[in-house]
Coordinates of C-alpha atoms and ligand atoms in Angstrom, one line a residue:
X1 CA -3.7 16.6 -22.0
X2 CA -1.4 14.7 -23.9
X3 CA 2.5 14.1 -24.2
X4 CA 3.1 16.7 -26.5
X5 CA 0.4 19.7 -24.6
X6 CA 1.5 19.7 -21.3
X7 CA 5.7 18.7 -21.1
X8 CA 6.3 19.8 -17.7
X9 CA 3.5 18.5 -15.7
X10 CA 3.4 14.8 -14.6
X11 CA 0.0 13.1 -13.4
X12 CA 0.6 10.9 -9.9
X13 CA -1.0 7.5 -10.5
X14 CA -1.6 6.0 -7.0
X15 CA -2.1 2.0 -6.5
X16 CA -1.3 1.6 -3.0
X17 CA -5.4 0.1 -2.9
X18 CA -4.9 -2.2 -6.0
X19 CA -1.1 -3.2 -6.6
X20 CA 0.0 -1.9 -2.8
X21 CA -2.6 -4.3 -1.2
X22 CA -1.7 -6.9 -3.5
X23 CA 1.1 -7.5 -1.3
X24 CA 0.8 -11.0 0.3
X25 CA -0.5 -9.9 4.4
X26 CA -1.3 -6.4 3.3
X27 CA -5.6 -6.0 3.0
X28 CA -7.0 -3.4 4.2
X29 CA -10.4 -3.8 5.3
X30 CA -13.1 -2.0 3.6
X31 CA -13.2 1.6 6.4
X32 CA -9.7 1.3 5.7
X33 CA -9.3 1.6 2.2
X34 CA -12.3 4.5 2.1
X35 CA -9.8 6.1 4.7
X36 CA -6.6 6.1 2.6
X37 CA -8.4 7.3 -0.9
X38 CA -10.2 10.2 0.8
X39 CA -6.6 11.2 2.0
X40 CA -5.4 10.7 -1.5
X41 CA -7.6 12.6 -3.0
X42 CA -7.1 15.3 -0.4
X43 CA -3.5 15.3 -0.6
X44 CA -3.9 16.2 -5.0
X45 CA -3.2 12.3 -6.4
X46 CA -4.5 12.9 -9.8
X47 CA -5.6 8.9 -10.1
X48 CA -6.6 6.4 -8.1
X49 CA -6.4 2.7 -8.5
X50 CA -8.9 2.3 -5.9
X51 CA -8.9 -1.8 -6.3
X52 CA -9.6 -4.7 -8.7
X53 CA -13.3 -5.1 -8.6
X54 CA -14.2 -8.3 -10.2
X55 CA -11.2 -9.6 -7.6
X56 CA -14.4 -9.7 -4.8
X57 CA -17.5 -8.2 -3.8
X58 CA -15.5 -6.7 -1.0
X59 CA -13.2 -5.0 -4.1
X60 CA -16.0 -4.0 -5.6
X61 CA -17.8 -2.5 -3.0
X62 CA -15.0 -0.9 -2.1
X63 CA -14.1 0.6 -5.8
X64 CA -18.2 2.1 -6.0
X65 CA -18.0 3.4 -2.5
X66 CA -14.4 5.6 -3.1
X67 CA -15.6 6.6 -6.8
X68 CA -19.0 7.8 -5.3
X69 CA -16.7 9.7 -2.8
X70 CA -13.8 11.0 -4.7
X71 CA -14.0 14.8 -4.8
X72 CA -11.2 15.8 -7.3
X73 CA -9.1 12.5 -8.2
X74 CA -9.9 10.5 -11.4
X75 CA -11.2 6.7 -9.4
X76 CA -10.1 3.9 -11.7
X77 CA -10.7 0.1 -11.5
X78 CA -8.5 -2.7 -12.6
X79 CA -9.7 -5.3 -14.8
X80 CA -8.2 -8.5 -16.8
X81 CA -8.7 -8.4 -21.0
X82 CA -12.1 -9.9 -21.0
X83 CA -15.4 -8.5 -21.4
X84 CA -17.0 -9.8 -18.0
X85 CA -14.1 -8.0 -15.9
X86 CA -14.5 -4.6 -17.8
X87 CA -18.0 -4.8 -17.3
X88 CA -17.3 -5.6 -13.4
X89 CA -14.7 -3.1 -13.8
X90 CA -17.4 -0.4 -15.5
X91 CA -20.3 -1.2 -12.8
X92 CA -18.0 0.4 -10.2
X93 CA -15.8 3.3 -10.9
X94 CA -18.7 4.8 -13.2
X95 CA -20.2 6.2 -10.2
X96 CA -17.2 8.4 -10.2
X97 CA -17.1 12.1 -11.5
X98 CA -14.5 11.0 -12.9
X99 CA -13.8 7.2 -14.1
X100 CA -11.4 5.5 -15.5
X101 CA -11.2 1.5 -16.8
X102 CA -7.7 -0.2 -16.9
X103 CA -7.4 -3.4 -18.8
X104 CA -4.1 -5.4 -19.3
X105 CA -2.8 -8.4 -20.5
X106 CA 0.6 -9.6 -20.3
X107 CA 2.4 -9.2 -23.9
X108 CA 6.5 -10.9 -23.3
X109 CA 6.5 -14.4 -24.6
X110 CA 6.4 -15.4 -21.1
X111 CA 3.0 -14.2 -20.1
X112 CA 1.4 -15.0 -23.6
X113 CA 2.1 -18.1 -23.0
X114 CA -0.1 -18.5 -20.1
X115 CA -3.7 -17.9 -21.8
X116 CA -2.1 -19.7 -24.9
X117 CA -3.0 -17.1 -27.0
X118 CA -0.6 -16.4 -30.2
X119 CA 0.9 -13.0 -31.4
X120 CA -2.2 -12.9 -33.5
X121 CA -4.7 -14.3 -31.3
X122 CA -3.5 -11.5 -28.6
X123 CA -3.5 -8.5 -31.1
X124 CA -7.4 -9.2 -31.5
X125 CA -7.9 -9.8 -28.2
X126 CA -6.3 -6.4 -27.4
X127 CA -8.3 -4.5 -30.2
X128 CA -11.7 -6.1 -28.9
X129 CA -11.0 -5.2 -25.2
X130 CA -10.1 -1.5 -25.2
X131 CA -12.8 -1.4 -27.7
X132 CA -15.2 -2.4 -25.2
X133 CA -13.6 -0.7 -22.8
X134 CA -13.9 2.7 -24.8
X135 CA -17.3 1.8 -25.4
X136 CA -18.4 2.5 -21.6
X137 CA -15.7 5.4 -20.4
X138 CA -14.3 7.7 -22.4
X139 CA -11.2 7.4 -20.3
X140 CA -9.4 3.9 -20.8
X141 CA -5.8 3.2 -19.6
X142 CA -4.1 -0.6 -20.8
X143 CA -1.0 -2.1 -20.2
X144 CA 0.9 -4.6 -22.1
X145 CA 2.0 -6.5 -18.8
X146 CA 5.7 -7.4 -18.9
X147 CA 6.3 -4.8 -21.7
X148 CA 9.6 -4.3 -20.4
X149 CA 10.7 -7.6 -21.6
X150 CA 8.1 -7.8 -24.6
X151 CA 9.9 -7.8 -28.2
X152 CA 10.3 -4.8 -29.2
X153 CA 8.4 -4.9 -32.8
X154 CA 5.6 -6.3 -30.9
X155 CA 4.8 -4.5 -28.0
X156 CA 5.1 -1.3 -31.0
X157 CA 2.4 -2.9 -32.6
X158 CA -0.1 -3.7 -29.4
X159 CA 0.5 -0.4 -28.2
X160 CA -0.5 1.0 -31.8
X161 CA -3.3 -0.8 -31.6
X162 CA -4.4 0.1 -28.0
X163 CA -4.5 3.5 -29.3
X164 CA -6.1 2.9 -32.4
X165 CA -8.9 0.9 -30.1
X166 CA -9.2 4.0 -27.9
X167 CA -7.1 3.9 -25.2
X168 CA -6.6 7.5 -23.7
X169 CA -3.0 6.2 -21.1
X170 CA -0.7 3.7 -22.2
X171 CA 1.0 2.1 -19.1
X172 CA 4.2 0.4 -19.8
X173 CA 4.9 -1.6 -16.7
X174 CA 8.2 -3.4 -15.7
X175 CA 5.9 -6.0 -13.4
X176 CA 9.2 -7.6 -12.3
X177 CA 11.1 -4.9 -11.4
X178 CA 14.1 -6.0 -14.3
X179 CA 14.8 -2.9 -16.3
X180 CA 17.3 -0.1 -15.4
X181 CA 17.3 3.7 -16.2
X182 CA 18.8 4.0 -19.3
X183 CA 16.9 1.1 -20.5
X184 CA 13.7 2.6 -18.9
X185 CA 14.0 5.7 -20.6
X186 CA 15.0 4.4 -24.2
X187 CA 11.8 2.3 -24.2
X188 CA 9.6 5.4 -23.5
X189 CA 11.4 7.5 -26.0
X190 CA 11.2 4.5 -28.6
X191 CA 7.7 4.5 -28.1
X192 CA 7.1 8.4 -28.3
X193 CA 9.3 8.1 -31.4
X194 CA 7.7 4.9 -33.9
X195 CA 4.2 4.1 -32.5
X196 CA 1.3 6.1 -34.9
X197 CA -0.8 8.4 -32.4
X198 CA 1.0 8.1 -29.3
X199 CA 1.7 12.2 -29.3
X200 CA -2.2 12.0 -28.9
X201 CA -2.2 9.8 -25.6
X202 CA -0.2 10.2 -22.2
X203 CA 2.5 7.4 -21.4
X204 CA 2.8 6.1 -18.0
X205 CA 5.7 3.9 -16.2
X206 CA 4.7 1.5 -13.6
X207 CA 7.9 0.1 -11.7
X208 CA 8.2 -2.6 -9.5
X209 CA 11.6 -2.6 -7.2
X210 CA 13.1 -5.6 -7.5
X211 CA 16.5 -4.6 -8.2
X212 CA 15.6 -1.2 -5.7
X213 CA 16.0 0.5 -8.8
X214 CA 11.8 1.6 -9.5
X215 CA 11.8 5.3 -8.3
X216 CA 15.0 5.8 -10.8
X217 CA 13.7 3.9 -13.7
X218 CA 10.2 5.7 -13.2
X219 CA 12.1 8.9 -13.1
X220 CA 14.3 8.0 -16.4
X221 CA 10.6 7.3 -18.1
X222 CA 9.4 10.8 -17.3
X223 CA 12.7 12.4 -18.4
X224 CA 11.9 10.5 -22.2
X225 CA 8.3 11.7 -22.0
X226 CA 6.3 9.5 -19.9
X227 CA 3.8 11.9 -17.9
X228 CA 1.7 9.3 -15.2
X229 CA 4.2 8.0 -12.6
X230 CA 2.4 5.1 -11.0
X231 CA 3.2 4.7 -7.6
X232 CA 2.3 3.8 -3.8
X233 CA 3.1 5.3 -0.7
X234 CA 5.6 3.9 0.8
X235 CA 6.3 1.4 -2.3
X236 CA 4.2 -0.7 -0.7
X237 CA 3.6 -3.4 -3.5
X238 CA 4.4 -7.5 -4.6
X239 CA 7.5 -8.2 -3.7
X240 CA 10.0 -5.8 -3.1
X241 CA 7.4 -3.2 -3.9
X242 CA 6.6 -0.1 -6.2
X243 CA 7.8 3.1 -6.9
X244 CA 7.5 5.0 -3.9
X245 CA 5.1 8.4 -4.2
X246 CA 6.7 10.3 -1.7
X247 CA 10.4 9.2 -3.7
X248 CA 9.1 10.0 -7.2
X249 CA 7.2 13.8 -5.8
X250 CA 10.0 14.4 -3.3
X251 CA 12.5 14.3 -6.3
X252 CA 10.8 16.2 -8.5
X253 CA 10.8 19.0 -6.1
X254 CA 13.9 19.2 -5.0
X255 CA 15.7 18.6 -8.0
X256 CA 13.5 20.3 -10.3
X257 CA 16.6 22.2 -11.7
X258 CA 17.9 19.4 -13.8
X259 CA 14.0 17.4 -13.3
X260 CA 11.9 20.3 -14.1
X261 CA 8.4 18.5 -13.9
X262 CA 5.8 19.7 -11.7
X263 CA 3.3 17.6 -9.8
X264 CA 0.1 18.5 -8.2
X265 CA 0.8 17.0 -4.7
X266 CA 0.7 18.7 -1.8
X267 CA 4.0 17.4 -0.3
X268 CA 2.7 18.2 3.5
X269 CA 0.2 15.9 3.8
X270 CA 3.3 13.1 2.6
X271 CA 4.2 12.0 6.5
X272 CA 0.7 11.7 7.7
X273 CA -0.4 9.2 4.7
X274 CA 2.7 7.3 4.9
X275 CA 1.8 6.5 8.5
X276 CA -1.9 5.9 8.0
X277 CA -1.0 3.2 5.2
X278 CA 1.5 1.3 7.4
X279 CA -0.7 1.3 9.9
X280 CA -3.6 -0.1 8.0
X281 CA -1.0 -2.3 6.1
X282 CA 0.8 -3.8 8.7
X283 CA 3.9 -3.0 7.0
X284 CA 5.9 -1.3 9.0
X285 CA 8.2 1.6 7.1
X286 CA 11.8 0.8 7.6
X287 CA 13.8 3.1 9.6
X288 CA 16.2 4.1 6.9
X289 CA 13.6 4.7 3.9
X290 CA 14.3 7.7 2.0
X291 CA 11.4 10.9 3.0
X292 CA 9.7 8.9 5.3
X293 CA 11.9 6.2 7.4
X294 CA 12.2 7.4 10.8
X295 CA 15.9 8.1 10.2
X296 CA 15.7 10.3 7.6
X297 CA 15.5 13.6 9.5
X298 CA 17.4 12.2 12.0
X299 CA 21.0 13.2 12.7
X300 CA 23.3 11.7 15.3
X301 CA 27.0 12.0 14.9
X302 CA 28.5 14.8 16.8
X303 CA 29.6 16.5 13.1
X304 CA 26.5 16.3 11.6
X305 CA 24.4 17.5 14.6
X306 CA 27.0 20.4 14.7
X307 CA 26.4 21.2 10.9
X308 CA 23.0 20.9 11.4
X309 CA 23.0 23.6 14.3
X310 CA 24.6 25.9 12.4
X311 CA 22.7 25.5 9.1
X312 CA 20.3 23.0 8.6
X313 CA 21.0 23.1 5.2
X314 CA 24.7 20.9 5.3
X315 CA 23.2 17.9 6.0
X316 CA 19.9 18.2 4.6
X317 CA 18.0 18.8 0.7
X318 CA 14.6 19.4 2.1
X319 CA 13.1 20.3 5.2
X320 CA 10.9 18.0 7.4
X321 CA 8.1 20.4 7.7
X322 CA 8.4 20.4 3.8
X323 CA 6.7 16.7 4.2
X324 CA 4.3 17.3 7.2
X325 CA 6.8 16.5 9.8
X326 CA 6.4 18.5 12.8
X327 CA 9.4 20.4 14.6
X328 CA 8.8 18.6 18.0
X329 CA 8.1 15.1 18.6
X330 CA 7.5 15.1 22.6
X331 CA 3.7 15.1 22.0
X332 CA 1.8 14.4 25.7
X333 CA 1.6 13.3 28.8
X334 CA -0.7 12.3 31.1
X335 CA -2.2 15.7 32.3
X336 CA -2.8 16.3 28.5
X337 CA -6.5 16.7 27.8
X338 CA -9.0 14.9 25.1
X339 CA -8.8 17.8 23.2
X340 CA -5.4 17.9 22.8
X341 CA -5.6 14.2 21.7
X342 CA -7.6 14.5 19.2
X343 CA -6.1 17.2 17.4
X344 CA -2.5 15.8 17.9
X345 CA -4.2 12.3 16.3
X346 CA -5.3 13.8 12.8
X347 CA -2.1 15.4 12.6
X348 CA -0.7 12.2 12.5
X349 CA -3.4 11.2 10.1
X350 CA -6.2 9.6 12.3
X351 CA -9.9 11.7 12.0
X352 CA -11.6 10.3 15.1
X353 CA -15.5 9.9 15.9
X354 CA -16.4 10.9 19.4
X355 CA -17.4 7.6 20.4
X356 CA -13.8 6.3 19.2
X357 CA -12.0 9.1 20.5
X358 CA -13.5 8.0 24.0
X359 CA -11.7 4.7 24.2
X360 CA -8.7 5.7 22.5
X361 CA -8.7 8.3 24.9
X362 CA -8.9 5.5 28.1
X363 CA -6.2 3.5 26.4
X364 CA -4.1 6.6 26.1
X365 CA -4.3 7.8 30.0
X366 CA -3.2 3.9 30.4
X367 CA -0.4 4.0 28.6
X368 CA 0.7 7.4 30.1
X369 CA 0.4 6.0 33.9
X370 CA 2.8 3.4 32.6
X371 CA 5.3 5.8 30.4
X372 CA 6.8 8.9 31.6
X373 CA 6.7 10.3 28.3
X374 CA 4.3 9.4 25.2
X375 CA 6.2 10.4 22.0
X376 CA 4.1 10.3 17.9
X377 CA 5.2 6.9 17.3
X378 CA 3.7 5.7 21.0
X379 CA 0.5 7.2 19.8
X380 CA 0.7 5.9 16.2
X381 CA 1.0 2.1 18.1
X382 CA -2.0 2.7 19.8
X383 CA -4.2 4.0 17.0
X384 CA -2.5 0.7 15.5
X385 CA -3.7 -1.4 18.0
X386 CA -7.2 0.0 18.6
X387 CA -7.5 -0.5 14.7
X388 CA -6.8 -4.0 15.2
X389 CA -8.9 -4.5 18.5
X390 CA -12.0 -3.3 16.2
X391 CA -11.6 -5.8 13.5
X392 CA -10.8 -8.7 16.3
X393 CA -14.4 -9.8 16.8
X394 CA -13.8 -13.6 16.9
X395 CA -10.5 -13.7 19.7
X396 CA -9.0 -11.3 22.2
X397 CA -6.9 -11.6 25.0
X398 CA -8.2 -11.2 28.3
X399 CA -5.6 -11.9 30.4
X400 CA -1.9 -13.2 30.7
X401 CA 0.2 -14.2 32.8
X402 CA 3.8 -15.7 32.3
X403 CA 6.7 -17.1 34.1
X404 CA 10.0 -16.8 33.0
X405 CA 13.9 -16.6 33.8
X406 CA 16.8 -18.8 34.0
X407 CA 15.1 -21.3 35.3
X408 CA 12.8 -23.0 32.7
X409 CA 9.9 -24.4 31.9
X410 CA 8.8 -21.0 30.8
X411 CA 4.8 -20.9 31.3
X412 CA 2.1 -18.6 30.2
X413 CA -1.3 -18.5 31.9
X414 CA -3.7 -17.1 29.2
X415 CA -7.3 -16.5 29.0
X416 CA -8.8 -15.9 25.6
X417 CA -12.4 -14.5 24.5
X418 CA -13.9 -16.3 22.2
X419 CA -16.7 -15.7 20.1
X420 CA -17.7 -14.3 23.9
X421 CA -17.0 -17.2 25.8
X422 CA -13.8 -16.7 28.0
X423 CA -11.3 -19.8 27.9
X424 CA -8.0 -20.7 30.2
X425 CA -5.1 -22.1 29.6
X426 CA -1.7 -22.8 31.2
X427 CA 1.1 -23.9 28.2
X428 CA 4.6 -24.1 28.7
X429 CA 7.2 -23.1 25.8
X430 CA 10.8 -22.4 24.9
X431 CA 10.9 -18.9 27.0
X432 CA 8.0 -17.0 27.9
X433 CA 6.8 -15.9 24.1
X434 CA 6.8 -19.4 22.8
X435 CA 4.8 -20.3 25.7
X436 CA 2.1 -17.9 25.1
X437 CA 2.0 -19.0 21.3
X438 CA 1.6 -22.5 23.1
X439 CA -1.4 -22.1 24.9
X440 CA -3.1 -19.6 22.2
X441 CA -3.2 -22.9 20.0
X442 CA -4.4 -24.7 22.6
X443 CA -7.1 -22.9 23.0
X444 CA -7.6 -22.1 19.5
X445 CA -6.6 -25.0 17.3
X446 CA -5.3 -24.0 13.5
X447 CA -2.7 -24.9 11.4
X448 CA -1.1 -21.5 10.2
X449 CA 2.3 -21.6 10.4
X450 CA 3.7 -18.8 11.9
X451 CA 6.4 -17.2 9.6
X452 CA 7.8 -14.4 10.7
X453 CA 8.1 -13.1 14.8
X454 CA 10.0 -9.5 14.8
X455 CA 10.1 -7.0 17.8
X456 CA 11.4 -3.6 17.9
X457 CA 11.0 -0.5 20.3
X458 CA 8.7 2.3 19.5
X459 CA 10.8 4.7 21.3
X460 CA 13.6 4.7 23.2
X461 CA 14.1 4.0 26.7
X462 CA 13.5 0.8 29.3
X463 CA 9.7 1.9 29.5
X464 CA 9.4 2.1 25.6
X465 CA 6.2 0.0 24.4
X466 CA 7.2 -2.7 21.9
X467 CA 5.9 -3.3 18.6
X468 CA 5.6 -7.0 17.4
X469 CA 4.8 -8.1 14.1
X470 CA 4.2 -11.5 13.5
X471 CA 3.2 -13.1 9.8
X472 CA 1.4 -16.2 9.5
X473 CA -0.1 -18.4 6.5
X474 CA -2.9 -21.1 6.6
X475 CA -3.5 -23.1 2.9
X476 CA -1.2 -19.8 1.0
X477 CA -3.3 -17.6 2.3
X478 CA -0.8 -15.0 4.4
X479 CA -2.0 -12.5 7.2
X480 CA 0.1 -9.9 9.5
X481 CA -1.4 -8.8 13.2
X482 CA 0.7 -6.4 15.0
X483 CA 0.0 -5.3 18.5
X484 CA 2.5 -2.8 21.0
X485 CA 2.8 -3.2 24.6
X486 CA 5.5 -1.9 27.2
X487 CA 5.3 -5.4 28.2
X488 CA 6.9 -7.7 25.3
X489 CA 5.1 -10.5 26.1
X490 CA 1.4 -8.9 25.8
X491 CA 2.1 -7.1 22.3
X492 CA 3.6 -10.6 21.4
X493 CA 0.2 -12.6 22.4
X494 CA -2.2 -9.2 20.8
X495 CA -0.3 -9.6 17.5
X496 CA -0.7 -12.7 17.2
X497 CA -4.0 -13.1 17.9
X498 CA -5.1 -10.3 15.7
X499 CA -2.8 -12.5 12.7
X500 CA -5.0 -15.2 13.4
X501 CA -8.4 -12.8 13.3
X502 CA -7.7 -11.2 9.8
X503 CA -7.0 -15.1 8.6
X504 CA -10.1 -15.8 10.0
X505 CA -11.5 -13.1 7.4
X506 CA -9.5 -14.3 4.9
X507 CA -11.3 -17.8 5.4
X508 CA -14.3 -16.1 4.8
X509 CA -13.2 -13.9 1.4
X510 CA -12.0 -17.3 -0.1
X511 CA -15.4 -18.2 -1.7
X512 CA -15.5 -15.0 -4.5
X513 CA -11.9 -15.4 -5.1
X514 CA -12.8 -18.7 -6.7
X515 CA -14.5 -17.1 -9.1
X516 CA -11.7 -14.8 -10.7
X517 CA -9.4 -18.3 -11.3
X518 CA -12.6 -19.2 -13.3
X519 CA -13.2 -16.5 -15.6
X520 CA -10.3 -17.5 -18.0
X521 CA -8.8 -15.9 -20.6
X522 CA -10.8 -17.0 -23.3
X523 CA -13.7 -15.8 -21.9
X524 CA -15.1 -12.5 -23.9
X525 CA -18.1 -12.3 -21.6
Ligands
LIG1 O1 3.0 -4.7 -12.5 C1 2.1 -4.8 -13.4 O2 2.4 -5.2 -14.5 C2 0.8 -4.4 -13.0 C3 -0.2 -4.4 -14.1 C4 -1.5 -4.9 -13.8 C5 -0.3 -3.0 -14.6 O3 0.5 -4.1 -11.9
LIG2 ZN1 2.4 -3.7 -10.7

């Protein structure tokens, strides 16, 4: 398929696993990412960035074990412009039905000054790496990185000879998020219009959002020609982020009168993977965030509940079932049954094994003793915080105990597991959170510095369980934990424990990620 054959569809690019978990707190471990491409493949992404595989052996790993899974999506790797990182790159999709190698280099005078390679020196470099590329897949997609503030003449002549080289997609990102529509569009349609062969390859637009303007520029590119939208859900990416999916799909479709562009996705399954990946993520979706922010079906003032009773149509362009979102959001209690559980937990995007399914099950008759009524996002916290309890093998919380009120010191009693071995402390703080993060250090000394502490209620209500999210960072590396509670203070101490477990893992990944700062670019393998 190329620009020119096929004008009205456009191919969904997905690099939530790759540029999405790039984002600094954001790995996924490896069930997780396995998880998330099987649901992108089921949901009709046409390619997946499934991760960056000379990054780490767990990237790797991860990049064989979703291309040897993928049923119907192309499985693509990222890789620097050197030979060893294609090859890397090449060892792991090509398991795939369906693989795909994508090599970049960055092409503005900015980023060509960082290898120290000249106009020249880069053009060759670029010829000799798609070549190789080309040489092991027959489907090769590059990207002139920072081609949005490349010179013009040059990044027409890189691109020309990508192409010439072999390369099937032509990406052309704007990795800091500084272009705008018209300017987006123009460079596609420039491209389409001066660059020998490009009406024989497909042009893609990768957006990043740091002007909140990616889902529009992306959207400009496609109206010029471009035909892959690269994207993640819930523009989870670097920085402000990506393209959203669900933004870039849910346009299309509703305003395919003046956009009129099909894609392949199957817009119901939207809701459930935009859960699923904040879950796994730790980034929480914010509550206003177009399609999928809790807000966005939601309709409060007296007029617009009014309109909405009358016709839903006066207040909103789509419906919420057109995204996966049920009618009714009062989900169980606690007469409901196991069956019920489980099927009311892989609608909201959580396939559970029997054996897990038993002790979600025990922590779900816990919670509804303690709440009246258990609503999705109650249940979505607790598939949250089972997911973390699994990965927290070195610390958990076994008990705690604080004091707190007008009258200070504040003081938390804790006990901690660790490693097995259960240890007591009793730490005082300023109020009865900072006490707990007192005595945590105390009995697990570290030096992350704790960056970010945010609360907010799952649903509404005095009873509601509370989600906290706390961010920490040890020697730049940066990890999230989140944990929810109906008591504050527990959800506060289980987040940040389970910060302090996933840095603990990052400890552990540092050793191969030594290796990518050595493989320079100079180095043709
Ligand atoms: O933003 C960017 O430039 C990228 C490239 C690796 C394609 O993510
Ligand atoms: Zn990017």
């Amino acid at each position: 398929m190329t620009n020119a054959s096929k004008q009205d569809h456009v191919l969904i690019f997905d690099t939530t696993l790759r540029d999405g978990e790039q984002s600094p707190g954001a790995t996924m471990t490896h069930t997780e990412k396995l998880e998330i491409a099987e649901m992108l493949d089921d949901m009709g992404v046409d390619i997946i960035e499934a991760g960056f595989p000379i990054a780490s052996e767990g990237d790797f790993a991860a990049v064989s074990e979703i291309a040897r899974r993928a049923k119907n999506s192309v499985i693509c790797g990222l890789s620097r412009a050197n030979f060893k990182d294609i090859d890397r790159c090449w060892e792991a999709v090509k398991h795939a039905s369906r693989p795909r190698i994508h090599t970049f280099i960055g092409t503005s005078p900015l980023h060509r000054a960082i290898p120290n390679l000249n106009k020249d020196e880069m053009a060759e470099r670029i010829h000799d790496t798609v070549t190789h590329a080309r040489n092991l897949c027959d489907n090769v997609q590059w990207s002139p990185m920072d081609a949005t503030r490349t010179e013009e003449d040059y990044l027409f002549r890189v691109v020309e000879i990508a192409i010439k080289a072999g390369a099937t997609t032509i990406n052309i990102p704007d990795t800091v998020g500084y272009t705008a529509p018209r300017e987006s569009a123009e460079i596609i349609r420039r491209l389409i219009e001066n660059v020998p062969g490009a009406d024989e390859i497909i042009f893609a637009t990768h957006c990043h959002n740091d002007l909140g303007m990616a889902t529009a520029n992306s959207l400009a590119a496609v109206e010029a020609g471009a035909r892959q939208v690269e994207c993640t859900i819930n523009g989870l990416g670097e920085r402000a982020g990506n393209t959203a999916l669900e933004e870039v799909v849910m346009a299309l479709k509703v305003r395919n009168d003046i956009m009129p562009y099909q894609t392949g996705i199957d817009t119901k399954k939207i809701m459930q993977i935009s859960r699923r990946v904040a879950s796994v993520s730790g980034f929480a979706v914010q509550f206003n965030k177009a399609i999928v922010g809790k807000n966005a079906f939601a309709h409060e003032s007296g007029i617009h509940q009014d309109g909405m009773l009358k016709n839903a149509e006066t207040f909103e362009i789509m419906r919420p079932e057109d995204v996966g979102l049920s009618e009714t959001n009062l989900v169980m209690g606690k007469h409901s049954g196991r069956a019920a559980l489980r099927s009311k937990l892989a609608e909201l995007g959580f396939e559970l094994a029997d054996n897990q399914l038993k002790d979600v099950f025990v922590r779900f008759k816990e919670l509804a003793d303690r709440k009246k009524e258990i609503f999705e996002d109650d249940l979505i916290a607790l598939m949250r915080d089972s997911d973390a309890a699994e990965q927290n093998d070195h610390l958990k919380v076994k008990s705690l105990r604080v004091v707190c009120g007008t009258e200070g010191p504040q003081e938390a009693q804790l006990t901690l597991t660790i490693d097995g071995e259960d240890k007591s402390v009793t730490a005082t703080g300023d109020g009865p959170v900072d006490a707990t993060f007192n005595a945590v250090k105390e009995l697990f000394d570290h030096t992350a510095r704790l960056q970010l502490y945010q609360v907010h209620a799952v649903t509404e209500g005095t009873d509601a369980q509370a989600t906290v999210s706390v961010r920490m960072e040890e020697d730049g590396k940066i990890a999230t934990g989140q944990s929810a509670d109906t008591d504050t203070v527990v959800a506060s101490a289980k987040a940040y424990v389970n910060a302090l477990n996933r840095l603990i893992v990052r400890r552990s990944k540092s050793a191969p990620n030594e290796d990518v700062k050595s493989v320079n670019y100079k180095d043709h393998g």
